[in-house]
Short mmCIF file of C-alpha atoms and ligand atoms in Angstrom, two decimals:
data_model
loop_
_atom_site.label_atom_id
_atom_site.label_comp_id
_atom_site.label_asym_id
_atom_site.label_seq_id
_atom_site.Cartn_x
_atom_site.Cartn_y
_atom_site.Cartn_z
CA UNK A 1 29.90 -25.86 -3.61
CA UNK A 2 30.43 -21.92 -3.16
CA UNK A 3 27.49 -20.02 -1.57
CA UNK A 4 27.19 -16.40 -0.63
CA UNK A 5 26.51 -15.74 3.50
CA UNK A 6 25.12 -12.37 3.61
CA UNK A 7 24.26 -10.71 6.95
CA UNK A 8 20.89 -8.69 5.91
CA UNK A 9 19.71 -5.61 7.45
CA UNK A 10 22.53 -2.92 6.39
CA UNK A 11 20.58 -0.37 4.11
CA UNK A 12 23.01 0.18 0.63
CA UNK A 13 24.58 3.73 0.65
CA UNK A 14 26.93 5.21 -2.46
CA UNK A 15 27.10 4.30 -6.09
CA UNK A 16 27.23 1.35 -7.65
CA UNK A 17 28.76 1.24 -11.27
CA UNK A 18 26.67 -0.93 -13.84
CA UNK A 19 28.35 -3.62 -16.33
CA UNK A 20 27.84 -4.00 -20.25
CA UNK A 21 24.95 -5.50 -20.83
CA UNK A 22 24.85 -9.82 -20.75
CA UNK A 23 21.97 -10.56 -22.76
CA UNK A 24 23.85 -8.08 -25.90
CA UNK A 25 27.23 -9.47 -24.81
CA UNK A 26 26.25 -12.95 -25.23
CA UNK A 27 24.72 -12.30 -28.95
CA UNK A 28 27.57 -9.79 -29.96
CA UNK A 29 30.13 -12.08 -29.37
CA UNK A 30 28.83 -14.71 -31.70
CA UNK A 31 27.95 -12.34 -34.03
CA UNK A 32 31.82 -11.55 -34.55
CA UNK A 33 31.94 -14.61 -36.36
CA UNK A 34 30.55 -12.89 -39.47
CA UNK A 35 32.97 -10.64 -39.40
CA UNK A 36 36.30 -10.95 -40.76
CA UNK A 37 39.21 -8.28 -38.89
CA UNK A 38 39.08 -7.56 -35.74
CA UNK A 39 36.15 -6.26 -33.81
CA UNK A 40 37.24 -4.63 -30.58
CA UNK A 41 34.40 -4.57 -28.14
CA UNK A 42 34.33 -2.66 -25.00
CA UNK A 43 32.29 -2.65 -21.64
CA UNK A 44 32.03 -6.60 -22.00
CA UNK A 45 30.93 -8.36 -18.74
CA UNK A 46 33.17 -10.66 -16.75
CA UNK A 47 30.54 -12.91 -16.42
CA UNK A 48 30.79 -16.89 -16.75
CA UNK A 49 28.73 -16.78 -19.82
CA UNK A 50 31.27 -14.46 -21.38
CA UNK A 51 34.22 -16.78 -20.54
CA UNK A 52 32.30 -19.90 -21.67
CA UNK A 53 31.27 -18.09 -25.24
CA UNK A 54 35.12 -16.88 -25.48
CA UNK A 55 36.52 -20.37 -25.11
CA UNK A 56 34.14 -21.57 -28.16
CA UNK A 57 35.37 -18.88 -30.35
CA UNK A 58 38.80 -19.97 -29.50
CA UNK A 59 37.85 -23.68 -30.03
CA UNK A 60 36.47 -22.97 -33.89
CA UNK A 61 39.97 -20.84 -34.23
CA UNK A 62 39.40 -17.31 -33.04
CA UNK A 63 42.03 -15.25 -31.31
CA UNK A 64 40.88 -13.69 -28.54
CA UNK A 65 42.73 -10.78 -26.72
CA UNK A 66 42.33 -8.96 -23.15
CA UNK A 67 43.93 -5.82 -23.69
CA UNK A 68 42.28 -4.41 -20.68
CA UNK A 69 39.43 -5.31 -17.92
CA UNK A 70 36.40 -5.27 -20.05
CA UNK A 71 37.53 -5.12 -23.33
CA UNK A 72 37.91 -7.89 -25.63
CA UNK A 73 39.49 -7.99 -29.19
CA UNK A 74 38.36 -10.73 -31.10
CA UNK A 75 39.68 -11.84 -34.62
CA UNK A 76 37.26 -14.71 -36.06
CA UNK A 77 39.00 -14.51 -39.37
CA UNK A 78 41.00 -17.53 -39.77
CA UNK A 79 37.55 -19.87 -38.39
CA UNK A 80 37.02 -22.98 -40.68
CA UNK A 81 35.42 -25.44 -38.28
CA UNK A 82 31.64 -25.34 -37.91
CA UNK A 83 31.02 -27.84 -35.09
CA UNK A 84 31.10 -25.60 -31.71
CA UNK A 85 32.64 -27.94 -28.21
CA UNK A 86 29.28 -29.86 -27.59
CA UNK A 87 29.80 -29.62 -24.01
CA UNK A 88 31.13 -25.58 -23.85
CA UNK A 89 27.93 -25.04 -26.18
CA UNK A 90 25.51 -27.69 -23.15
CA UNK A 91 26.79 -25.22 -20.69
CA UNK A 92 24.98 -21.80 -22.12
CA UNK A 93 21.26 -20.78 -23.29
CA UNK A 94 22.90 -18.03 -25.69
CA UNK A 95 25.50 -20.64 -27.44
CA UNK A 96 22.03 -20.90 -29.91
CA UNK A 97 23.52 -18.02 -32.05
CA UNK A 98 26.04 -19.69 -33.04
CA UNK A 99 23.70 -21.50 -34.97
CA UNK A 100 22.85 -18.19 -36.82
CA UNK A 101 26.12 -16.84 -36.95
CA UNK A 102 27.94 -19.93 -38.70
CA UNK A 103 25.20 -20.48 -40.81
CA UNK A 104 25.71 -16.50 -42.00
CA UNK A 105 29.32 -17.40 -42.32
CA UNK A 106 29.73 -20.56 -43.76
CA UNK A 107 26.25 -21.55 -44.76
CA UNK A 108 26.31 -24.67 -42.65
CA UNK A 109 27.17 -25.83 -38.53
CA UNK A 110 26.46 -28.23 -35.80
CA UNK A 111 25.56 -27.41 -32.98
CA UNK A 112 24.87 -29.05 -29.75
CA UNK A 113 21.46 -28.31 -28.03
CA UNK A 114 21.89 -25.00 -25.21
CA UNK A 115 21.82 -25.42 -22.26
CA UNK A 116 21.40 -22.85 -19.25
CA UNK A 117 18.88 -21.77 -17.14
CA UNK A 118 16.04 -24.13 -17.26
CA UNK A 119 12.95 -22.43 -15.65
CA UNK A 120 11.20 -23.34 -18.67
CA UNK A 121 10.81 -25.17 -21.80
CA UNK A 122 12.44 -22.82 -24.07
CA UNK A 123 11.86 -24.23 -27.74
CA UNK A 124 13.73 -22.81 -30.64
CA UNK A 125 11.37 -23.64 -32.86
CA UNK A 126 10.89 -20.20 -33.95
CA UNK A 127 14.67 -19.68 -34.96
CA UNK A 128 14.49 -22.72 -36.97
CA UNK A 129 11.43 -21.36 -38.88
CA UNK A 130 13.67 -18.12 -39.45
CA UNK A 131 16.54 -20.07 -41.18
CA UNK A 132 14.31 -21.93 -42.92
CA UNK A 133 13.38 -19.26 -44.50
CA UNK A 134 16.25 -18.14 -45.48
CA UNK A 135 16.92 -21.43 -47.41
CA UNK A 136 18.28 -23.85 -45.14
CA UNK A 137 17.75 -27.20 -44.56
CA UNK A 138 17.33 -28.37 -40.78
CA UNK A 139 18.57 -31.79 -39.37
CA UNK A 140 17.31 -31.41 -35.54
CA UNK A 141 17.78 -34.34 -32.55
CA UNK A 142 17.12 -34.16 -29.23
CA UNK A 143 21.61 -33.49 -29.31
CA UNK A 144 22.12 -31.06 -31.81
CA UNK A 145 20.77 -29.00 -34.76
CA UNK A 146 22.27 -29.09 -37.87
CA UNK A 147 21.71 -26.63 -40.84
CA UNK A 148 23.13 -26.64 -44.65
CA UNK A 149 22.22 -24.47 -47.64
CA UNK A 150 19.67 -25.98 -49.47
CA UNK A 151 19.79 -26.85 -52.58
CA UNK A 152 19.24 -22.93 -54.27
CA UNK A 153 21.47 -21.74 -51.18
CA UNK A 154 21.03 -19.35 -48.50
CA UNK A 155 18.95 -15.80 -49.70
CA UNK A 156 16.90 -13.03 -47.70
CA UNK A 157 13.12 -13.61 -47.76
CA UNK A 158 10.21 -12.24 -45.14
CA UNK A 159 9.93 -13.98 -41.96
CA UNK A 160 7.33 -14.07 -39.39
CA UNK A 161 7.59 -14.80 -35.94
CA UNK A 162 4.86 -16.56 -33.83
CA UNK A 163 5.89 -14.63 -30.97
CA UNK A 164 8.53 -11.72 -30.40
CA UNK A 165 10.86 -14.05 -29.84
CA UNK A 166 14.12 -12.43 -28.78
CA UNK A 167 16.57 -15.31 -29.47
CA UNK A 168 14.85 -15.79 -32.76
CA UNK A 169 15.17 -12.18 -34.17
CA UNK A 170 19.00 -11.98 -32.79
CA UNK A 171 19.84 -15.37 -34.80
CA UNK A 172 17.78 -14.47 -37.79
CA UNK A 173 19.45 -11.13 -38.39
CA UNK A 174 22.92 -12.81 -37.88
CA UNK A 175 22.42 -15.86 -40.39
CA UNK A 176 20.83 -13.30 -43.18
CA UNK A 177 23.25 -10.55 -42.76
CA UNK A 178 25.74 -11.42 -45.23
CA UNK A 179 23.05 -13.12 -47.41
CA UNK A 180 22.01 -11.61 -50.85
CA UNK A 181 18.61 -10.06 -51.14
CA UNK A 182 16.55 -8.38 -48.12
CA UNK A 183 15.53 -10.34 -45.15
CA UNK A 184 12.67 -9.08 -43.31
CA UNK A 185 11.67 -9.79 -39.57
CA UNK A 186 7.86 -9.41 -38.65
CA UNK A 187 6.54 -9.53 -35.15
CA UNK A 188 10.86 -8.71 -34.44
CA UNK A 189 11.39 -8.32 -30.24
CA UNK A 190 12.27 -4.82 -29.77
CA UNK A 191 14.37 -5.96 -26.76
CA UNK A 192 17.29 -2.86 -26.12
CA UNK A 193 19.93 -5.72 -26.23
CA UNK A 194 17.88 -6.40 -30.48
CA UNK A 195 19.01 -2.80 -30.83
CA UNK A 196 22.71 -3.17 -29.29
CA UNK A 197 23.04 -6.22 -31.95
CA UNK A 198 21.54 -4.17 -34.73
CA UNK A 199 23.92 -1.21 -34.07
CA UNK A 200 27.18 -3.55 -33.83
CA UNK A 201 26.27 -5.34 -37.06
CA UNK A 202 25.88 -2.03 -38.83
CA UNK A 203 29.80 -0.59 -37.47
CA UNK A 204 31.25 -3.46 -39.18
CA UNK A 205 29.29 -2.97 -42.36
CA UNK A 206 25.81 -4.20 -41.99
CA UNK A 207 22.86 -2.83 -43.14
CA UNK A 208 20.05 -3.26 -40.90
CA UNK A 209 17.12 -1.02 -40.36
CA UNK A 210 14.36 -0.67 -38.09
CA UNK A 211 15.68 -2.87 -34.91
CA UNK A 212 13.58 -1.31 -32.06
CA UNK A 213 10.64 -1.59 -34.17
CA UNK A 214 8.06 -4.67 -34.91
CA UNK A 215 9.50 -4.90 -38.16
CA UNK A 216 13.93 -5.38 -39.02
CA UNK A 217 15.15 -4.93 -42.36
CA UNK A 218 18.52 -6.22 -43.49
CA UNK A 219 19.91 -5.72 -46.52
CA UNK A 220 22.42 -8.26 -47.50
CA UNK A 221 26.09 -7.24 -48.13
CA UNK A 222 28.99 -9.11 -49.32
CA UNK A 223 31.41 -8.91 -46.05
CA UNK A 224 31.38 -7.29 -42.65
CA UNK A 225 35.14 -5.63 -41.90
CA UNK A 226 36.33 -5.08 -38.55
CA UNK A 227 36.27 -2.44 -36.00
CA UNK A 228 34.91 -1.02 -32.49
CA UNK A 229 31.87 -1.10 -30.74
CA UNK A 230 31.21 -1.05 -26.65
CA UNK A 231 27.92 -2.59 -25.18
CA UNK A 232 24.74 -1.13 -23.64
CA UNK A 233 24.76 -1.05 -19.60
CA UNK A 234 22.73 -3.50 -18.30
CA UNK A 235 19.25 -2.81 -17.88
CA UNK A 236 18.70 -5.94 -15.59
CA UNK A 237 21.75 -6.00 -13.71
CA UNK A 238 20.57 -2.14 -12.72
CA UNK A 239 17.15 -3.12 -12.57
CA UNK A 240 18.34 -5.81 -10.05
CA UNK A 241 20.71 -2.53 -7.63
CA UNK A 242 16.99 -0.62 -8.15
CA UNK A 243 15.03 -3.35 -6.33
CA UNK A 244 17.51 -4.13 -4.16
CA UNK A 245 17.84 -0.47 -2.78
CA UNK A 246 14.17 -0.41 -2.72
CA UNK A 247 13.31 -3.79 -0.62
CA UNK A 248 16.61 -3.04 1.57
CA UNK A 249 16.61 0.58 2.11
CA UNK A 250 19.43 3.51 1.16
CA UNK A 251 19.91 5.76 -0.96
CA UNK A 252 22.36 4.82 -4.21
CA UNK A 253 23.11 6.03 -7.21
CA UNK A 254 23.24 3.81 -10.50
CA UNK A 255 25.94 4.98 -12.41
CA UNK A 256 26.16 4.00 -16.42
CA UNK A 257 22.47 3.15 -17.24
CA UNK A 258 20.38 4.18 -19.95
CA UNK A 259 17.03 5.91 -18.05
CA UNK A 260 14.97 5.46 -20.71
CA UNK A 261 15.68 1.20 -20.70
CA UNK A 262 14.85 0.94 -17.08
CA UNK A 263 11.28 3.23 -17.87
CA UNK A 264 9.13 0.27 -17.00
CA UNK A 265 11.43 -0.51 -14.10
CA UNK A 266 11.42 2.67 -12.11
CA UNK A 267 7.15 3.51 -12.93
CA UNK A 268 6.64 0.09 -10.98
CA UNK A 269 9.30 1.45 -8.24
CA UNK A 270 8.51 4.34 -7.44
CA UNK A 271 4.51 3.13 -7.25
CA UNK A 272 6.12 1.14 -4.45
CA UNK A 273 7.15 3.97 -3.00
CA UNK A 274 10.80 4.24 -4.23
CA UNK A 275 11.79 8.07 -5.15
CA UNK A 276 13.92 7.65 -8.41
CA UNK A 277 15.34 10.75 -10.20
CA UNK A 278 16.64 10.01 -13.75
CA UNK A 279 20.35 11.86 -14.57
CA UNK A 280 21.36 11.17 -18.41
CA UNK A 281 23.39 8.71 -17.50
CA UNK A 282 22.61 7.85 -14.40
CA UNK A 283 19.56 6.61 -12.16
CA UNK A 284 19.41 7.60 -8.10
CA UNK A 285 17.41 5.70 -5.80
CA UNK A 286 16.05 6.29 -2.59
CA UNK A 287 14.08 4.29 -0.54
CA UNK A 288 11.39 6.04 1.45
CA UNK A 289 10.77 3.33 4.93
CA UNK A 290 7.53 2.89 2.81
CA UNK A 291 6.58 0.21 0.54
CA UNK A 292 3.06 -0.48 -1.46
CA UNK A 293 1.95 -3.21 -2.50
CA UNK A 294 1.53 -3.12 -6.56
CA UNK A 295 0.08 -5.22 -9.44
CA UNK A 296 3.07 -6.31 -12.36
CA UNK A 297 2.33 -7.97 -15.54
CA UNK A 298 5.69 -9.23 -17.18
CA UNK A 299 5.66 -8.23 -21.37
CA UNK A 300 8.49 -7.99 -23.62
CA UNK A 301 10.67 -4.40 -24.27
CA UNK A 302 9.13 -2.06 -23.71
CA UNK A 303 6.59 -3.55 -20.74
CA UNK A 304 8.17 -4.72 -17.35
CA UNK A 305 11.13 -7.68 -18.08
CA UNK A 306 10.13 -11.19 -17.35
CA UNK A 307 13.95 -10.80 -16.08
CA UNK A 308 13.37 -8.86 -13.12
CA UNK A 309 9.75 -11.17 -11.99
CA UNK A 310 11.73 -12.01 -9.28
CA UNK A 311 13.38 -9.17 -7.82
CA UNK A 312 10.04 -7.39 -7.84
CA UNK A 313 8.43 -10.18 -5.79
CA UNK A 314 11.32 -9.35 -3.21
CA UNK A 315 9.71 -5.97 -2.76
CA UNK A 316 6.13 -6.85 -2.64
CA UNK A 317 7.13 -9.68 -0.35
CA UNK A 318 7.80 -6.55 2.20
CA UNK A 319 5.43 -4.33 0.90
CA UNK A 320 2.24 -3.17 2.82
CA UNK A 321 -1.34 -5.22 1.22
CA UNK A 322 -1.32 -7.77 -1.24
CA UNK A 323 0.35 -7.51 -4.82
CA UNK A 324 -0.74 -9.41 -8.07
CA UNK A 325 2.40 -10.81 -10.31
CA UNK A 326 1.41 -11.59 -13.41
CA UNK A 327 3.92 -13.56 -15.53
CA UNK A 328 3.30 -13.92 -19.30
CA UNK A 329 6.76 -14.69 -20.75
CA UNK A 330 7.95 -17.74 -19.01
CA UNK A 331 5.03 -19.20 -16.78
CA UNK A 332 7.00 -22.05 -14.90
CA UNK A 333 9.86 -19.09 -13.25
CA UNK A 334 7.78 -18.42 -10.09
CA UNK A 335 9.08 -22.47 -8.89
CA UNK A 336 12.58 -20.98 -9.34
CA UNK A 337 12.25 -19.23 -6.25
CA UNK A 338 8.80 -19.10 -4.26
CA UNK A 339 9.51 -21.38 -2.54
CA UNK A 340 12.75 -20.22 -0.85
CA UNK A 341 11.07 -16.96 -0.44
CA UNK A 342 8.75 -18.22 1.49
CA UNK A 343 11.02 -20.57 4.09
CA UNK A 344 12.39 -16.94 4.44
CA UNK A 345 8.94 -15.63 5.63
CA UNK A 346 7.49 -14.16 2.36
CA UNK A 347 3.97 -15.30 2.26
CA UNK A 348 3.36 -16.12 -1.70
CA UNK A 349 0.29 -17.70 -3.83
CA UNK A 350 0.61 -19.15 -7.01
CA UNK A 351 -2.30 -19.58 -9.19
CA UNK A 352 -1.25 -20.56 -13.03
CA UNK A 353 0.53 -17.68 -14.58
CA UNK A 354 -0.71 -14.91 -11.08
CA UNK A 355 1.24 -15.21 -8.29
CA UNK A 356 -0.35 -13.09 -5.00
CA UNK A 357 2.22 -11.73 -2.62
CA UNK A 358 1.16 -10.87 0.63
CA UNK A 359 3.08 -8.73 2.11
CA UNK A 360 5.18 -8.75 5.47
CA UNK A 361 6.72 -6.36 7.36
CA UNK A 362 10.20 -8.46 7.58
CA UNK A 363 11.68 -11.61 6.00
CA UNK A 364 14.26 -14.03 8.20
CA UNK A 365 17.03 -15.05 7.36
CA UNK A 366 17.37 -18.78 5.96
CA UNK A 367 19.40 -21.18 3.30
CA UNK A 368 18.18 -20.97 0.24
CA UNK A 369 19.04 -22.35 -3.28
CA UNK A 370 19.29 -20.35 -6.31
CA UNK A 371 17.41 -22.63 -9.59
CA UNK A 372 18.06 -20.16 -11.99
CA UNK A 373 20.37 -16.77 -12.53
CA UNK A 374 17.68 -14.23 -11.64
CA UNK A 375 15.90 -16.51 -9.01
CA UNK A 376 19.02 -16.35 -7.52
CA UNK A 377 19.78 -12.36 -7.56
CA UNK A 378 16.09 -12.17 -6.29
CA UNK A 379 17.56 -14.31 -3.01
CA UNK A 380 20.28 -12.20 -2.61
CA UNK A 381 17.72 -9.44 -2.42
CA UNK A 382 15.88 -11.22 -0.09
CA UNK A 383 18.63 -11.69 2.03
CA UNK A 384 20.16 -8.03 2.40
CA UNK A 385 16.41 -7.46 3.67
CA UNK A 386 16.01 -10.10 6.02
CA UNK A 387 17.01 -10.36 9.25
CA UNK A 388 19.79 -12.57 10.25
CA UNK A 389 21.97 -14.88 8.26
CA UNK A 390 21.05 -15.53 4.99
CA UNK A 391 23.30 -18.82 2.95
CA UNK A 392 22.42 -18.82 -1.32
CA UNK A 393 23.88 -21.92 -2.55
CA UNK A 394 23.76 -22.75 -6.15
CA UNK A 395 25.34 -19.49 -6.81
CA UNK A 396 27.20 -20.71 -10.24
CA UNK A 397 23.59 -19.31 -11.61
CA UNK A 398 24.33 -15.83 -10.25
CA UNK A 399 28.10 -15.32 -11.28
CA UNK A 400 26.46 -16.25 -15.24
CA UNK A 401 24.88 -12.67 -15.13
CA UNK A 402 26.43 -10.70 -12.58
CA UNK A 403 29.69 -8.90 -12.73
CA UNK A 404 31.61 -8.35 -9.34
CA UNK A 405 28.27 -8.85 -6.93
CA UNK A 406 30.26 -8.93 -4.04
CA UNK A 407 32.53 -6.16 -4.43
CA UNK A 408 29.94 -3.72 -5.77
CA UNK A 409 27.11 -5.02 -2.51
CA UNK A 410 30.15 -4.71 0.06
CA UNK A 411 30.93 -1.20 -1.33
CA UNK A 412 26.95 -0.15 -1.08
CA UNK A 413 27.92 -1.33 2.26
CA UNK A 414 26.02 -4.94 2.55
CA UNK A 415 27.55 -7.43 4.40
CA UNK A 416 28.23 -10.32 2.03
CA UNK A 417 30.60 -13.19 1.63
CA UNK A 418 31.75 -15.73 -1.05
CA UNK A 419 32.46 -19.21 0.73
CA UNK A 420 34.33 -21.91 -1.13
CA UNK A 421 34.28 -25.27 0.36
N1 LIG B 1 9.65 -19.16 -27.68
C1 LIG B 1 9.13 -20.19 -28.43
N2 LIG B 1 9.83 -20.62 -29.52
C2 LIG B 1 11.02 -20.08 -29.87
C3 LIG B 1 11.55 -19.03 -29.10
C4 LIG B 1 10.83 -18.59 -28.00
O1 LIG B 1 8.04 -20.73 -28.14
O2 LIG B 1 11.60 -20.51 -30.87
C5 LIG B 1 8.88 -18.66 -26.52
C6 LIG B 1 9.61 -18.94 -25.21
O3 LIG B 1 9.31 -20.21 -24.71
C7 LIG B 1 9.09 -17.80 -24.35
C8 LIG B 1 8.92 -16.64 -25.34
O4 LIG B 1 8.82 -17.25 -26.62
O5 LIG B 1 7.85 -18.13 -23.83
C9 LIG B 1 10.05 -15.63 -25.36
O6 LIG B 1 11.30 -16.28 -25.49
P1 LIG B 1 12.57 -15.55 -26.12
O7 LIG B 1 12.99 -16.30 -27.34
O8 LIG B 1 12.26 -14.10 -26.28
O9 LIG B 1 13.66 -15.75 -25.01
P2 LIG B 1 15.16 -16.20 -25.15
O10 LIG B 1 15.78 -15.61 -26.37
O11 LIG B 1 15.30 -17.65 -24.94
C10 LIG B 1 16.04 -14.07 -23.91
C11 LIG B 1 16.96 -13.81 -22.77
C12 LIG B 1 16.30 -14.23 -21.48
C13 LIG B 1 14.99 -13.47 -21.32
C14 LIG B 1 14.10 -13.66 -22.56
C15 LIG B 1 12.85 -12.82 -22.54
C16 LIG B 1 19.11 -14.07 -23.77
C17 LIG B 1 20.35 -14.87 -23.91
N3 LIG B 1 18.19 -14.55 -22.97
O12 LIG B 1 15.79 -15.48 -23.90
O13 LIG B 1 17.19 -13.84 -20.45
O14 LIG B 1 14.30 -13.95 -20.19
O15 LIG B 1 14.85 -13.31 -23.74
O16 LIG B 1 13.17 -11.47 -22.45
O17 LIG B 1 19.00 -13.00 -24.34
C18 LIG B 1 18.15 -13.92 -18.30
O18 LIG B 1 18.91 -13.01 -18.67
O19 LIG B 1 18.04 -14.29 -17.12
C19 LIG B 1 17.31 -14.57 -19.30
C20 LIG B 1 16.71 -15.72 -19.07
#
């Protein structure tokens, strides 16, 4: 199994050049199902989950072209089958919206249960409420869901959410954009990557208003066309650069951001004692030898990302006092990783959803195992601040989310290796 050895201690020095962003790549692709000509979408990750969605598309028929690094041109016209690869689909969390997307599109699919990171139950019960409403009727196992028009067919109607779900609001607005009549989305996440969807839907022809807000509107037209759209940076992947710099040391620049994304990021930062100056497209970091100790409660957009829980503990792990983590998304992803922090020194305490991080001055080096993707960046972290060797195994969760981690850490100057064995 490949592991990364990194040799910790190196502070990061230069720029670093963020990716498109995985959590919109992984629901744009999908979404080019509804569209018939050929969307050409730039700044796409080369990520696993990209390559895994790709190679469903092509299953169901899709042509998929690489004209360049990063760019894909993808032709979904000529799809008839609506039964996505069962195992392809077992291998993902995001294969769910192909569940909204073939239902928008043909008004009926099969699809195997997701699959993914596990640091959770993570029901869907909330997307199958959503195309429920929209007039579908739901055969679900413990395999697969599958959804047909009912018997007055598919039509826009007001939906609800229990919770800002952000899977459920991406797969809602897919299955009811070509749908006649409005479709509303209450209680809609609000999630930058909701937005990036939103804005791709409308270049090939959608009308969809409000995504950003509590509330999305979509008003149901007859056929999307083709055309081009290129991703949002990645507000985790430069999230994950910010902590690192901050828990390692240097001085780097994060090049192709969107400040205003990584708001709730760089607040909690630089109250660590990170200096962060905002360029329009571009965030600096700098560490300052200093690090506080801090109190984070994870919330969806715009409050601090459940997504970067772990790469914050990193810091507070080496920050001076004791720092509360709060975690009110996903309450089971502290096990993901604790636990490894803590055989590296990290001195961690976790009561229900709290967990308190008392900081040390340095964490050792150690083998660790990533359990999920971010779990796993957060060890990577942990090991360009330790001291000593540092071995992540289970790294097939990392290369789902990160493009090029090596290359861009050994060009900030870290000293990090991919071993195959
Ligand atoms: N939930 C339900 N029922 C549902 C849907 C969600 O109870 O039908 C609950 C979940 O259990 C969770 C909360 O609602 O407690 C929020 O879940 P959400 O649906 O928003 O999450 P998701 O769509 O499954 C996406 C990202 C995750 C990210 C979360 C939260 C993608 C592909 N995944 O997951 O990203 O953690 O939103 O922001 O967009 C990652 O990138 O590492 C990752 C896990």
């Amino acid at each position: 199994m490949a592991r990364y050895e990194i040799k910790g201690g190196n502070p990061l020095q230069g720029t670093v050049t963020i990716s498109g962003a995985k959590n919109a790549a992984v629901a744009i692709l999908p979404a080019a199902l509804l569209v018939k000509g050929k969307c050409r979408i730039e700044n796409v990750p080369d990520i696993s989950d990209v390559r895994i969605l790709l190679s469903i598309l092509e299953g169901l028929g899709a042509t998929v072209e690489h004209p360049c690094d990063n760019v894909i041109v993808l032709d979904c016209s000529g799809i008839s089958s609506t039964q996505p690869e069962a195992a392809l689909v077992k291998k993902m969390r995001a294969s769910y919206y192909l569940m909204g997307s073939l239902l928008g599109r043909f008004g009926k699919c099969h699809v195997a249960l997701p699959g993914g990171c596990s640091f959770a139950t993570r029901p869907i019960d909330q997307h199958i409420k959503g195309f429920k409403a929209l007039g579908a009727l739901v055969e679900e196992t413990e395999e697969y869901v599958e959804l047909a028009a009912g018997k007055n067919g598919l039509q826009g109607n007001r939906v609800c959410l229990d919770m800002a779900s952000v899977g459920a609001t991406a797969n809602i607005m897919m299955a009811a954009v070509l749908l006649p009549g409005q479709t509303f989305i209450e209680n809609a996440a609000k999630e930058p990557h909701i937005v990036d969807l939103a804005n791709f839907l409308n270049t090939m022809g959608a009308q969809v208003t409000g995504a950003g807000t509590d509330t999305i509107k979509i008003k149901g037209v007859e056929q999307l066309q083709g055309g081009t759209y290129a991703i949002i940076p990645d507000q985790i992947e430069a999230g994950t650069y910010m902590a690192a710099v901050t828990a390692a040391g240097g001085d780097v620049l994060v090049k192709n951001v969107i400040p205003k994304h990584m708001d709730c990021i760089t607040s909690k930062l630089e109250e660590m004692g990170a200096e962060v100056i905002n360029y329009d497209d571009a965030i600096r970091v700098r560490s300052t030898g200093k690090l506080h100790s801090t109190t984070v409660k994870t919330r969806p957009y715009p409050g601090f990302p459940t997504d970067m829980q772990a790469q914050i503990c990193v810091c507070m792990a080496l920050a001076e006092g004791i720092s509360h983590l709060t975690e009110s998304v996903y309450e089971t992803r502290f096990f993901g990783y604790c636990t490894e922090l803590e055989s590296m020194g990290a001195k961690i305490e976790i009561n229900g959803k709290t967990a308190t991080v008392t900081g040390r001055n340095h964490l050792k080096g150690s083998t660790v195992c990533a359990r999920d993707l971010r779990a796993g960046a957060a060890l990577v972290i942990a090991g360009l601040s330790a001291e000593g060797i540092t071995r992540v195994e289970n790294i097939h969760f990392v290369e789902r989310g990160y493009e090029n981690l090596i290359e861009k850490l050994t060009a900030l100057g870290a000293t990090i290796r991919r071993i195959d064995d």
